[in-house]
Short mmCIF file of C-alpha atoms in Angstrom, two decimals:
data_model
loop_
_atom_site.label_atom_id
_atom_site.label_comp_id
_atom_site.label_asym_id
_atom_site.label_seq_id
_atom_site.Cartn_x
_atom_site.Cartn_y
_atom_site.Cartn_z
CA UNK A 1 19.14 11.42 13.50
CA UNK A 2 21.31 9.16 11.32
CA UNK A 3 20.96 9.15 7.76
CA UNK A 4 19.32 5.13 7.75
CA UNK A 5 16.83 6.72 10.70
CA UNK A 6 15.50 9.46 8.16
CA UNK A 7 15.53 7.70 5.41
CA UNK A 8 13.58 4.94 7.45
CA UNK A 9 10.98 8.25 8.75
CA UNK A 10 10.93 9.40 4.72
CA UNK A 11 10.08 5.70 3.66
CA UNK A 12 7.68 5.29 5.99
CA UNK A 13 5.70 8.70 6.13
CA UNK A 14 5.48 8.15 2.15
CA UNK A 15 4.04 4.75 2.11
CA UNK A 16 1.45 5.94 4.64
CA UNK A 17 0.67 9.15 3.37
CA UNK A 18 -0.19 7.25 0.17
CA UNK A 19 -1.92 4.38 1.31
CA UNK A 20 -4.62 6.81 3.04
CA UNK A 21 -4.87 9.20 0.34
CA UNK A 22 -5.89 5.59 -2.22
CA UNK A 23 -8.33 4.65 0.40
CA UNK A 24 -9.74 7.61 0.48
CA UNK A 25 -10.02 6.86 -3.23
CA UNK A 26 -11.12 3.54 -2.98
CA UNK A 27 -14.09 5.28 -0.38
CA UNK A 28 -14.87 7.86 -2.35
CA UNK A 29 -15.71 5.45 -5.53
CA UNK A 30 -12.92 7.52 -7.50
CA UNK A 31 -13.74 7.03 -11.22
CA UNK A 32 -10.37 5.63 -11.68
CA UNK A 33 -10.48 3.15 -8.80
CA UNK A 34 -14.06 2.06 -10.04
CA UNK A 35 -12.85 1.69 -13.32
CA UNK A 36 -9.50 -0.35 -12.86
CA UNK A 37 -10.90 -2.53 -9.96
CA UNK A 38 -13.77 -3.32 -12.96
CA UNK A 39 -10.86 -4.25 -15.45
CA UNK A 40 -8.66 -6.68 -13.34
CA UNK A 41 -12.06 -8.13 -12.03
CA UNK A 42 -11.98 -7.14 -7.94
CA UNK A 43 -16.18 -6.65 -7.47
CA UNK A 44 -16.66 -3.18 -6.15
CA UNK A 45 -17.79 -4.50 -2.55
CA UNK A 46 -14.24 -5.13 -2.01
CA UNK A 47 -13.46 -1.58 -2.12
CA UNK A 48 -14.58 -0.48 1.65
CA UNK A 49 -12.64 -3.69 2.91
CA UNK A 50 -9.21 -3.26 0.52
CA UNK A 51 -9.22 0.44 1.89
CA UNK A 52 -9.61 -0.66 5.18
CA UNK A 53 -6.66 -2.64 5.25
CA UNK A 54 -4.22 0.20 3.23
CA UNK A 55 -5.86 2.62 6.09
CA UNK A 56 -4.55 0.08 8.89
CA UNK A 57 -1.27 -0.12 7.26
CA UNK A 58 -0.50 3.27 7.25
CA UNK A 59 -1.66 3.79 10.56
CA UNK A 60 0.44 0.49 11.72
CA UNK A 61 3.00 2.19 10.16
CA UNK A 62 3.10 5.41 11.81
CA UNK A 63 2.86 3.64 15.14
CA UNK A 64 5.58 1.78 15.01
CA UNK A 65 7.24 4.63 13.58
CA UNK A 66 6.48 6.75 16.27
CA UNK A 67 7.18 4.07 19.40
CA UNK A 68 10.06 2.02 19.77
CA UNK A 69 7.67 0.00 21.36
CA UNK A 70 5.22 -0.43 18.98
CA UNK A 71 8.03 -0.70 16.06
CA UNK A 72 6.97 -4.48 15.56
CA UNK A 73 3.37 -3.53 14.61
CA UNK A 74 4.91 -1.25 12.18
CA UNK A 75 6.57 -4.17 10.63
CA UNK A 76 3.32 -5.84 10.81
CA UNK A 77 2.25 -3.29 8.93
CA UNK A 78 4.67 -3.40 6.28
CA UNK A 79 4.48 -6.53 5.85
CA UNK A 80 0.34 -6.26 5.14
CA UNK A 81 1.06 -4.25 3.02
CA UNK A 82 3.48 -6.26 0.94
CA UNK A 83 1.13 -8.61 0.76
CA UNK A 84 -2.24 -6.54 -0.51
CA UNK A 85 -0.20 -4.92 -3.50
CA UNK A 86 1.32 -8.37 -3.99
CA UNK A 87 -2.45 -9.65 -4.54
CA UNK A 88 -2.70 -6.23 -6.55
CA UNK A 89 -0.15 -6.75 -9.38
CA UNK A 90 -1.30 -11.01 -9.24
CA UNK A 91 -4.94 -9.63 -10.17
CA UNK A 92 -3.31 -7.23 -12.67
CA UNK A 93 -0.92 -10.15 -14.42
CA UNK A 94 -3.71 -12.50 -14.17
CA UNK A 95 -6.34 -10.65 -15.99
CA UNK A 96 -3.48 -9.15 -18.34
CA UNK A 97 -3.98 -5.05 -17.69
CA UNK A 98 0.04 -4.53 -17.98
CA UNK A 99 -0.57 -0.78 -18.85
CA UNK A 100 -1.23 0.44 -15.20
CA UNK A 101 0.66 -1.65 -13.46
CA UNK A 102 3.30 0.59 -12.19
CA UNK A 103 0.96 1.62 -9.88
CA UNK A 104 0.24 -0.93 -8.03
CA UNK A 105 3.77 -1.73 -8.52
CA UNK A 106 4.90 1.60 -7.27
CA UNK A 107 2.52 0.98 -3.88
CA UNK A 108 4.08 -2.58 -3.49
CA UNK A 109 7.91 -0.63 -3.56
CA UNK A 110 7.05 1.65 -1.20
CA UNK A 111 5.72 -0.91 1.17
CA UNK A 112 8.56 -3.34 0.41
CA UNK A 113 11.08 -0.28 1.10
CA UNK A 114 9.43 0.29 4.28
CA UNK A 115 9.51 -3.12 5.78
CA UNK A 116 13.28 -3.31 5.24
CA UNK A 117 13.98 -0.14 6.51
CA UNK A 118 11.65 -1.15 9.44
CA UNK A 119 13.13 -4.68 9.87
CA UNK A 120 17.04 -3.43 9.74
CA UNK A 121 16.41 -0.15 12.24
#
C-alpha cells in the first residue's frame, strides 16, 4: 500500500467513523445536538433525516472504499457530504453562532479531505 492509498483508507475510515457516531447523536436526541440544532434554527424533525444522510455517507464511503468498483459511489458520498456540512456552517454563519463552528467545520474538512483523496486515487 502506497503512502496516498493509506492516507486515502485513514481519510476515509475517519470521516465515516464520525459521521455515524453524530448520527447516532442526532438519533439519540443528544443534549448537545438538541441544543445547537435549536440555536442555528434547524427544527428538531430534521434530525432523523440529517442523520440519515451522514449515515449514507459513511456507508457510501466505505463502499467505495472497499470496491474499486463501487469507488464512484464513494465519491458520491464525499461529495454529500461536502454539501450537508456546507449547509451546516451556512445555518451557523447565518444565524451568527461563530463559537461552535469548528465543528461543523471540522466535519466539512474531513469530508472535503476525503473526496480529494477519493477523486485523485
Amino acid at each position: 500500500m502506497t503512502g496516498t492509498q493509506l492516507t486515502l483508507f485513514v481519510v476515509t475510515l475517519l470521516t465515516a467513523a464520525l459521521n455515524v457516531a453524530v448520527a447516532a447523536a442526532d438519533l439519540a436526541g443528544a443534549r448537545f445536538v438538541l441544543a445547537n440544532s435549536a440555536e442555528v434554527g434547524v427544527p428538531r424533525t430534521w434530525l432523523p433525516r440529517l442523520a440519515a444522510l451522514k449515515l449514507a455517507g459513511a456507508a457510501g464511503l466505505l463502499l467505495g472504499l472497499f470496491s474499486a468498483a463501487l469507488r464512484p459511489v464513494g465519491v458520491v458520498a464525499a461529495c454529500g457530504l461536502v454539501l450537508l456540512y456546507l449547509g451546516a456552517l451556512a445555518f451557523h454563519l447565518r444565524t451568527r453562532v461563530l463559537y461552535n463552528l469548528a465543528f461543523p467545520g471540522f466535519y466539512f474538512a474531513t469530508a472535503v479531505a476525503s473526496l480529494a483523496w477519493s477523486v485523485s486515487a
